[in-house]
PDB file of C-alpha atoms in Angstrom:
ATOM      1  CA  UNK A   2       9.270  15.076  12.152  1.00  0.00           C
ATOM      2  CA  UNK A   3       7.726  12.606  14.462  1.00  0.00           C
ATOM      3  CA  UNK A   4       5.576   9.996  12.552  1.00  0.00           C
ATOM      4  CA  UNK A   5       2.046   9.059  13.582  1.00  0.00           C
ATOM      5  CA  UNK A   6       0.612   5.866  13.928  1.00  0.00           C
ATOM      6  CA  UNK A   7      -2.840   4.614  14.228  1.00  0.00           C
ATOM      7  CA  UNK A   8      -3.877   1.679  15.698  1.00  0.00           C
ATOM      8  CA  UNK A   9      -7.183  -0.100  15.344  1.00  0.00           C
ATOM      9  CA  UNK A  10      -8.171  -3.136  16.914  1.00  0.00           C
ATOM     10  CA  UNK A  11     -10.875  -4.236  19.110  1.00  0.00           C
ATOM     11  CA  UNK A  12      -8.178  -6.382  21.560  1.00  0.00           C
ATOM     12  CA  UNK A  13      -7.222  -3.744  24.215  1.00  0.00           C
ATOM     13  CA  UNK A  14      -4.339  -5.588  24.832  1.00  0.00           C
ATOM     14  CA  UNK A  15      -3.016  -5.437  21.488  1.00  0.00           C
ATOM     15  CA  UNK A  16      -3.773  -1.622  21.880  1.00  0.00           C
ATOM     16  CA  UNK A  17      -1.937  -1.205  24.666  1.00  0.00           C
ATOM     17  CA  UNK A  18       1.221  -3.442  24.040  1.00  0.00           C
ATOM     18  CA  UNK A  19       1.754  -2.093  20.439  1.00  0.00           C
ATOM     19  CA  UNK A  20       1.133   1.215  21.875  1.00  0.00           C
ATOM     20  CA  UNK A  21       3.407   1.084  24.305  1.00  0.00           C
ATOM     21  CA  UNK A  22       6.094  -0.512  22.059  1.00  0.00           C
ATOM     22  CA  UNK A  23       5.877   1.981  19.079  1.00  0.00           C
ATOM     23  CA  UNK A  24       6.416   5.080  21.333  1.00  0.00           C
ATOM     24  CA  UNK A  25       9.297   3.733  23.107  1.00  0.00           C
ATOM     25  CA  UNK A  26      10.754   3.630  19.546  1.00  0.00           C
ATOM     26  CA  UNK A  27       9.953   7.258  19.309  1.00  0.00           C
ATOM     27  CA  UNK A  28       6.664   7.477  17.390  1.00  0.00           C
ATOM     28  CA  UNK A  29       3.766   8.930  18.225  1.00  0.00           C
ATOM     29  CA  UNK A  30       0.201   6.856  18.357  1.00  0.00           C
ATOM     30  CA  UNK A  31      -3.746   7.239  18.461  1.00  0.00           C
ATOM     31  CA  UNK A  32      -5.594   4.205  19.200  1.00  0.00           C
ATOM     32  CA  UNK A  33      -9.215   3.155  18.311  1.00  0.00           C
ATOM     33  CA  UNK A  34     -11.210   0.060  19.160  1.00  0.00           C
ATOM     34  CA  UNK A  35     -13.846   0.254  16.993  1.00  0.00           C
ATOM     35  CA  UNK A  36     -13.175   0.941  12.880  1.00  0.00           C
ATOM     36  CA  UNK A  37     -16.572   3.458  12.803  1.00  0.00           C
ATOM     37  CA  UNK A  38     -14.576   5.662  15.349  1.00  0.00           C
ATOM     38  CA  UNK A  39     -11.433   5.210  13.628  1.00  0.00           C
ATOM     39  CA  UNK A  40     -12.624   6.020  10.257  1.00  0.00           C
ATOM     40  CA  UNK A  41     -14.202   9.172  11.095  1.00  0.00           C
ATOM     41  CA  UNK A  42     -10.985  10.102  12.926  1.00  0.00           C
ATOM     42  CA  UNK A  43      -8.546   9.175  10.049  1.00  0.00           C
ATOM     43  CA  UNK A  44     -10.420  10.966   7.632  1.00  0.00           C
ATOM     44  CA  UNK A  45     -10.406  14.409   9.456  1.00  0.00           C
ATOM     45  CA  UNK A  46      -6.830  13.740  10.933  1.00  0.00           C
ATOM     46  CA  UNK A  47      -4.777  11.631   8.846  1.00  0.00           C
ATOM     47  CA  UNK A  48      -1.994   9.729  10.489  1.00  0.00           C
ATOM     48  CA  UNK A  49       1.415   8.637   8.637  1.00  0.00           C
ATOM     49  CA  UNK A  50       0.479   4.952   8.663  1.00  0.00           C
ATOM     50  CA  UNK A  51      -2.400   2.966  10.136  1.00  0.00           C
ATOM     51  CA  UNK A  52      -2.661  -0.359  11.492  1.00  0.00           C
ATOM     52  CA  UNK A  53      -6.099  -2.267  11.509  1.00  0.00           C
ATOM     53  CA  UNK A  54      -7.065  -5.232  12.901  1.00  0.00           C
ATOM     54  CA  UNK A  55      -9.467  -7.625  10.018  1.00  0.00           C
ATOM     55  CA  UNK A  56     -11.691  -8.835  12.399  1.00  0.00           C
ATOM     56  CA  UNK A  57     -13.694  -6.488  14.574  1.00  0.00           C
ATOM     57  CA  UNK A  58     -17.606  -5.790  15.429  1.00  0.00           C
ATOM     58  CA  UNK A  59     -18.994  -2.972  13.672  1.00  0.00           C
ATOM     59  CA  UNK A  60     -16.940  -2.510  11.190  1.00  0.00           C
ATOM     60  CA  UNK A  61     -14.384  -4.984  10.033  1.00  0.00           C
ATOM     61  CA  UNK A  62     -10.602  -3.770   8.566  1.00  0.00           C
ATOM     62  CA  UNK A  63     -11.495  -4.786   5.390  1.00  0.00           C
ATOM     63  CA  UNK A  64     -14.564  -2.415   5.520  1.00  0.00           C
ATOM     64  CA  UNK A  65     -12.757   0.503   6.915  1.00  0.00           C
ATOM     65  CA  UNK A  66     -10.021   0.235   4.305  1.00  0.00           C
ATOM     66  CA  UNK A  67     -12.467   0.150   1.772  1.00  0.00           C
ATOM     67  CA  UNK A  68     -14.010   2.979   2.972  1.00  0.00           C
ATOM     68  CA  UNK A  69     -10.915   4.863   3.888  1.00  0.00           C
ATOM     69  CA  UNK A  70      -9.465   4.536  -0.135  1.00  0.00           C
ATOM     70  CA  UNK A  71     -12.604   6.412  -1.011  1.00  0.00           C
ATOM     71  CA  UNK A  72     -11.204   9.448   1.209  1.00  0.00           C
ATOM     72  CA  UNK A  73      -7.212   8.934   1.263  1.00  0.00           C
ATOM     73  CA  UNK A  74      -4.607   6.826   0.592  1.00  0.00           C
ATOM     74  CA  UNK A  75      -2.983   6.398   4.096  1.00  0.00           C
ATOM     75  CA  UNK A  76      -0.369   3.822   3.985  1.00  0.00           C
ATOM     76  CA  UNK A  77      -2.248   0.873   5.757  1.00  0.00           C
ATOM     77  CA  UNK A  78      -0.464  -2.692   7.625  1.00  0.00           C
ATOM     78  CA  UNK A  79      -3.326  -5.350   8.125  1.00  0.00           C
ATOM     79  CA  UNK A  80      -3.151  -7.326  11.511  1.00  0.00           C
ATOM     80  CA  UNK A  81      -4.381 -11.172  10.303  1.00  0.00           C
ATOM     81  CA  UNK A  82      -4.631 -14.043  12.148  1.00  0.00           C
ATOM     82  CA  UNK A  83      -2.724 -16.801  10.703  1.00  0.00           C
ATOM     83  CA  UNK A  84      -4.655 -18.736   8.772  1.00  0.00           C
ATOM     84  CA  UNK A  85      -6.375 -15.929   7.273  1.00  0.00           C
ATOM     85  CA  UNK A  86      -4.930 -16.612   3.684  1.00  0.00           C
ATOM     86  CA  UNK A  87      -8.364 -15.315   1.898  1.00  0.00           C
ATOM     87  CA  UNK A  88      -8.705 -11.916   3.741  1.00  0.00           C
ATOM     88  CA  UNK A  89      -5.029 -11.276   3.030  1.00  0.00           C
ATOM     89  CA  UNK A  90      -5.348 -11.439  -0.306  1.00  0.00           C
ATOM     90  CA  UNK A  91      -8.499  -9.354  -0.109  1.00  0.00           C
ATOM     91  CA  UNK A  92      -6.971  -7.177   2.150  1.00  0.00           C
ATOM     92  CA  UNK A  93      -3.941  -6.779  -0.924  1.00  0.00           C
ATOM     93  CA  UNK A  94      -6.667  -6.263  -3.277  1.00  0.00           C
ATOM     94  CA  UNK A  95      -8.098  -4.035  -1.497  1.00  0.00           C
ATOM     95  CA  UNK A  96      -5.198  -1.210  -1.409  1.00  0.00           C
ATOM     96  CA  UNK A  97      -3.429  -2.468   2.274  1.00  0.00           C
ATOM     97  CA  UNK A  98       0.467  -2.061   1.679  1.00  0.00           C
ATOM     98  CA  UNK A  99       1.318  -4.977   3.555  1.00  0.00           C
ATOM     99  CA  UNK A 100       0.155  -7.453   6.276  1.00  0.00           C
ATOM    100  CA  UNK A 101       1.166  -9.146   9.171  1.00  0.00           C
ATOM    101  CA  UNK A 102      -0.185 -12.747  10.572  1.00  0.00           C
ATOM    102  CA  UNK A 103      -0.474 -12.481  14.567  1.00  0.00           C
ATOM    103  CA  UNK A 104       1.568 -13.681  16.785  1.00  0.00           C
ATOM    104  CA  UNK A 105       3.953 -11.164  15.818  1.00  0.00           C
ATOM    105  CA  UNK A 106       7.043  -9.396  17.421  1.00  0.00           C
ATOM    106  CA  UNK A 107       7.165  -5.925  17.888  1.00  0.00           C
ATOM    107  CA  UNK A 108      10.619  -5.996  16.143  1.00  0.00           C
ATOM    108  CA  UNK A 109       8.973  -7.186  12.848  1.00  0.00           C
ATOM    109  CA  UNK A 110       6.214  -4.845  12.994  1.00  0.00           C
ATOM    110  CA  UNK A 111       8.744  -1.740  13.248  1.00  0.00           C
ATOM    111  CA  UNK A 112      10.981  -2.996  10.795  1.00  0.00           C
ATOM    112  CA  UNK A 113       7.386  -3.124   8.182  1.00  0.00           C
ATOM    113  CA  UNK A 114       6.403   0.219   9.588  1.00  0.00           C
ATOM    114  CA  UNK A 115       9.880   2.120   8.954  1.00  0.00           C
ATOM    115  CA  UNK A 116      10.371   0.629   5.307  1.00  0.00           C
ATOM    116  CA  UNK A 117       6.792   1.995   4.402  1.00  0.00           C
ATOM    117  CA  UNK A 118       7.609   5.289   5.817  1.00  0.00           C
ATOM    118  CA  UNK A 119      11.002   5.305   3.518  1.00  0.00           C
ATOM    119  CA  UNK A 120       8.900   4.008   0.907  1.00  0.00           C
ATOM    120  CA  UNK A 121       6.647   7.087   1.215  1.00  0.00           C
ATOM    121  CA  UNK A 122       9.165   9.396   1.379  1.00  0.00           C
ATOM    122  CA  UNK A 123      11.191   8.151  -1.295  1.00  0.00           C
ATOM    123  CA  UNK A 124       7.834   8.387  -3.716  1.00  0.00           C
ATOM    124  CA  UNK A 125       6.927  12.026  -2.519  1.00  0.00           C
ATOM    125  CA  UNK A 126      10.873  12.686  -2.888  1.00  0.00           C
ATOM    126  CA  UNK A 127      10.874  11.688  -6.361  1.00  0.00           C
ATOM    127  CA  UNK A 128      14.429  10.652  -6.162  1.00  0.00           C
ATOM    128  CA  UNK A 129      14.959   7.597  -8.703  1.00  0.00           C
ATOM    129  CA  UNK A 130      17.425   6.945 -11.494  1.00  0.00           C
ATOM    130  CA  UNK A 131      16.524   8.622 -14.513  1.00  0.00           C
ATOM    131  CA  UNK A 132      16.555  12.161 -15.690  1.00  0.00           C
ATOM    132  CA  UNK A 133      12.558  12.049 -15.883  1.00  0.00           C
ATOM    133  CA  UNK A 134      12.008  11.149 -12.423  1.00  0.00           C
ATOM    134  CA  UNK A 135      14.860  12.944 -10.796  1.00  0.00           C
ATOM    135  CA  UNK A 136      12.980  16.206 -12.139  1.00  0.00           C
ATOM    136  CA  UNK A 137       9.670  15.118 -10.569  1.00  0.00           C
ATOM    137  CA  UNK A 138       7.208  13.847 -13.721  1.00  0.00           C
ATOM    138  CA  UNK A 139       7.361  10.479 -15.426  1.00  0.00           C
ATOM    139  CA  UNK A 140       5.426  10.523 -18.816  1.00  0.00           C
ATOM    140  CA  UNK A 141       4.708   6.980 -20.770  1.00  0.00           C
ATOM    141  CA  UNK A 142       1.715   7.946 -23.665  1.00  0.00           C
ATOM    142  CA  UNK A 143      -1.550   8.359 -21.384  1.00  0.00           C
ATOM    143  CA  UNK A 144       0.317   7.817 -18.286  1.00  0.00           C
ATOM    144  CA  UNK A 145       1.691  10.535 -16.359  1.00  0.00           C
ATOM    145  CA  UNK A 146       3.022  10.343 -12.776  1.00  0.00           C
ATOM    146  CA  UNK A 147       4.236  13.570 -10.698  1.00  0.00           C
ATOM    147  CA  UNK A 148       6.773  11.740  -8.068  1.00  0.00           C
ATOM    148  CA  UNK A 149       7.499  14.897  -5.977  1.00  0.00           C
ATOM    149  CA  UNK A 150       2.922  14.922  -5.512  1.00  0.00           C
ATOM    150  CA  UNK A 151       2.677  11.385  -5.480  1.00  0.00           C
ATOM    151  CA  UNK A 152      -0.142  12.236  -8.167  1.00  0.00           C
ATOM    152  CA  UNK A 153      -0.660   9.888 -11.084  1.00  0.00           C
ATOM    153  CA  UNK A 154      -3.416  10.357 -13.874  1.00  0.00           C
ATOM    154  CA  UNK A 155      -4.693   8.263 -17.211  1.00  0.00           C
ATOM    155  CA  UNK A 156      -5.662  10.650 -19.867  1.00  0.00           C
ATOM    156  CA  UNK A 157      -5.690  13.229 -17.571  1.00  0.00           C
ATOM    157  CA  UNK A 158      -8.035  11.957 -15.201  1.00  0.00           C
ATOM    158  CA  UNK A 159      -6.467  11.587 -11.559  1.00  0.00           C
ATOM    159  CA  UNK A 160      -6.000   7.782 -10.598  1.00  0.00           C
ATOM    160  CA  UNK A 161      -5.645   7.645  -6.527  1.00  0.00           C
ATOM    161  CA  UNK A 162      -2.664   5.105  -5.935  1.00  0.00           C
ATOM    162  CA  UNK A 163      -1.080   3.496  -2.451  1.00  0.00           C
ATOM    163  CA  UNK A 164       2.666   4.408  -1.844  1.00  0.00           C
ATOM    164  CA  UNK A 165       3.101   0.490  -2.935  1.00  0.00           C
ATOM    165  CA  UNK A 166       0.902   0.656  -5.863  1.00  0.00           C
ATOM    166  CA  UNK A 167       2.486   3.709  -7.036  1.00  0.00           C
ATOM    167  CA  UNK A 168       6.408   2.501  -6.581  1.00  0.00           C
ATOM    168  CA  UNK A 169       5.499  -0.814  -8.363  1.00  0.00           C
ATOM    169  CA  UNK A 170       3.788   1.442 -11.430  1.00  0.00           C
ATOM    170  CA  UNK A 171       6.678   3.768 -11.322  1.00  0.00           C
ATOM    171  CA  UNK A 172       9.164   1.259 -11.275  1.00  0.00           C
ATOM    172  CA  UNK A 173       7.785  -0.331 -14.562  1.00  0.00           C
ATOM    173  CA  UNK A 174       7.303   2.940 -16.106  1.00  0.00           C
ATOM    174  CA  UNK A 175      10.381   3.760 -15.876  1.00  0.00           C
ATOM    175  CA  UNK A 176      11.604   1.498 -18.753  1.00  0.00           C
ATOM    176  CA  UNK A 177       8.591   0.782 -20.907  1.00  0.00           C
ATOM    177  CA  UNK A 178       8.966  -2.826 -22.726  1.00  0.00           C
ATOM    178  CA  UNK A 179      11.446  -4.232 -20.380  1.00  0.00           C
ATOM    179  CA  UNK A 180      10.360  -6.985 -18.002  1.00  0.00           C
ATOM    180  CA  UNK A 181      10.327  -6.704 -14.528  1.00  0.00           C
ATOM    181  CA  UNK A 182      10.450  -9.750 -12.381  1.00  0.00           C
ATOM    182  CA  UNK A 183       8.351 -10.413  -9.444  1.00  0.00           C
ATOM    183  CA  UNK A 184      11.848  -9.963  -7.337  1.00  0.00           C
ATOM    184  CA  UNK A 185      12.797  -6.510  -8.940  1.00  0.00           C
ATOM    185  CA  UNK A 186       9.233  -5.287  -8.108  1.00  0.00           C
ATOM    186  CA  UNK A 187       9.689  -6.669  -4.522  1.00  0.00           C
ATOM    187  CA  UNK A 188      12.646  -4.777  -4.320  1.00  0.00           C
ATOM    188  CA  UNK A 189      11.475  -1.511  -5.229  1.00  0.00           C
ATOM    189  CA  UNK A 190       8.936  -1.705  -3.403  1.00  0.00           C
ATOM    190  CA  UNK A 191       9.640  -3.305   0.042  1.00  0.00           C
ATOM    191  CA  UNK A 192      13.167  -2.722   1.179  1.00  0.00           C
ATOM    192  CA  UNK A 193      15.292  -3.322   3.859  1.00  0.00           C
ATOM    193  CA  UNK A 194      14.931  -7.232   3.470  1.00  0.00           C
ATOM    194  CA  UNK A 195      11.409  -7.882   3.895  1.00  0.00           C
ATOM    195  CA  UNK A 196       9.900 -10.880   2.304  1.00  0.00           C
ATOM    196  CA  UNK A 197       6.779 -11.093   0.488  1.00  0.00           C
ATOM    197  CA  UNK A 198       5.747 -13.543  -1.837  1.00  0.00           C
ATOM    198  CA  UNK A 199       4.586 -13.819  -5.280  1.00  0.00           C
ATOM    199  CA  UNK A 200       0.965 -13.126  -4.561  1.00  0.00           C
ATOM    200  CA  UNK A 201       1.474  -9.636  -2.801  1.00  0.00           C
ATOM    201  CA  UNK A 202       2.868  -8.529  -6.046  1.00  0.00           C
ATOM    202  CA  UNK A 203      -0.045 -10.065  -8.244  1.00  0.00           C
ATOM    203  CA  UNK A 204      -2.647  -8.880  -5.685  1.00  0.00           C
ATOM    204  CA  UNK A 205      -1.095  -4.802  -6.158  1.00  0.00           C
ATOM    205  CA  UNK A 206      -0.570  -5.266  -9.832  1.00  0.00           C
ATOM    206  CA  UNK A 207      -4.965  -6.451 -10.143  1.00  0.00           C
ATOM    207  CA  UNK A 208      -5.065  -3.678  -7.677  1.00  0.00           C
ATOM    208  CA  UNK A 209      -3.409  -1.272  -9.988  1.00  0.00           C
ATOM    209  CA  UNK A 210      -4.892  -2.372 -12.782  1.00  0.00           C
ATOM    210  CA  UNK A 211      -8.674  -2.045 -11.731  1.00  0.00           C
ATOM    211  CA  UNK A 212      -8.100   1.669 -10.552  1.00  0.00           C
ATOM    212  CA  UNK A 213      -7.005   2.318 -14.511  1.00  0.00           C
ATOM    213  CA  UNK A 214     -10.144   0.312 -15.915  1.00  0.00           C
ATOM    214  CA  UNK A 215     -12.547   2.226 -14.025  1.00  0.00           C
ATOM    215  CA  UNK A 216     -11.197   5.076 -15.943  1.00  0.00           C
ATOM    216  CA  UNK A 217     -10.450   3.017 -19.300  1.00  0.00           C
ATOM    217  CA  UNK A 218     -12.399   0.257 -19.785  1.00  0.00           C
ATOM    218  CA  UNK A 219      -9.712  -0.997 -22.600  1.00  0.00           C
ATOM    219  CA  UNK A 220      -6.480  -0.082 -19.956  1.00  0.00           C
ATOM    220  CA  UNK A 221      -3.968  -3.178 -20.801  1.00  0.00           C
ATOM    221  CA  UNK A 222      -0.871  -1.004 -20.351  1.00  0.00           C
ATOM    222  CA  UNK A 223       0.711  -3.829 -17.764  1.00  0.00           C
ATOM    223  CA  UNK A 224       1.150  -7.075 -19.187  1.00  0.00           C
ATOM    224  CA  UNK A 225       1.515 -10.168 -17.645  1.00  0.00           C
ATOM    225  CA  UNK A 226       4.554 -12.741 -19.240  1.00  0.00           C
ATOM    226  CA  UNK A 227       3.735 -15.838 -17.039  1.00  0.00           C
ATOM    227  CA  UNK A 228       6.874 -17.425 -16.026  1.00  0.00           C
ATOM    228  CA  UNK A 229       8.676 -14.267 -16.445  1.00  0.00           C
ATOM    229  CA  UNK A 230       6.803 -10.923 -14.549  1.00  0.00           C
ATOM    230  CA  UNK A 231       5.587  -8.308 -15.352  1.00  0.00           C
ATOM    231  CA  UNK A 232       6.051  -4.639 -17.982  1.00  0.00           C
ATOM    232  CA  UNK A 233       5.108  -1.943 -19.151  1.00  0.00           C
ATOM    233  CA  UNK A 234       3.613  -1.416 -22.532  1.00  0.00           C
ATOM    234  CA  UNK A 235       3.617   2.496 -23.402  1.00  0.00           C
ATOM    235  CA  UNK A 236       1.196   3.793 -26.812  1.00  0.00           C
TER     236      UNK A 236
END
């Protein structure tokens, strides 16, 4: 099935050029010039992936992502200005799956889109190494992950994760007690030789912890080993 990509940007030139480029790659596109209009449409008819500009009038991309995440976990890529490192960090902390700095090449954008869509398909298919994951379920203490349905619970309470967050947590939970380096977590969540820096993985980990601590303030199952990486500590 052809993937549908939603583009949200107040710059008409970017909307037009990116939309034409993605259509040439076989994607279906929907375009919105402001966050308020986009939010209603994305909730009523979710796309396979959305691309948000951060700096927009009326509702910026960060607020759009925050409000969208209250309803669903559609994968989101942020477009940022070259020097907006703070916005990039905030976007990742709020649950964005990736970001691309302007100006960007169409080839890079398409590669990032295809990588995230493949990760989404992987998370939904439940195709992974050990027998529990292959069966579609992974249980570790109070954590339960249904890889076929992209569903996570902690102590029976649902936790909504993005695809990237899901794959990072799954990688850690598959082998409790085993330290995973940032590079290993990057490989699990970002395929096709797409480079992300350490801050990206750290931001995703912080976001996952924050979501679990909203349910359980004592959550400490994801441990940081400074200079080494992260590990999942099974109760």
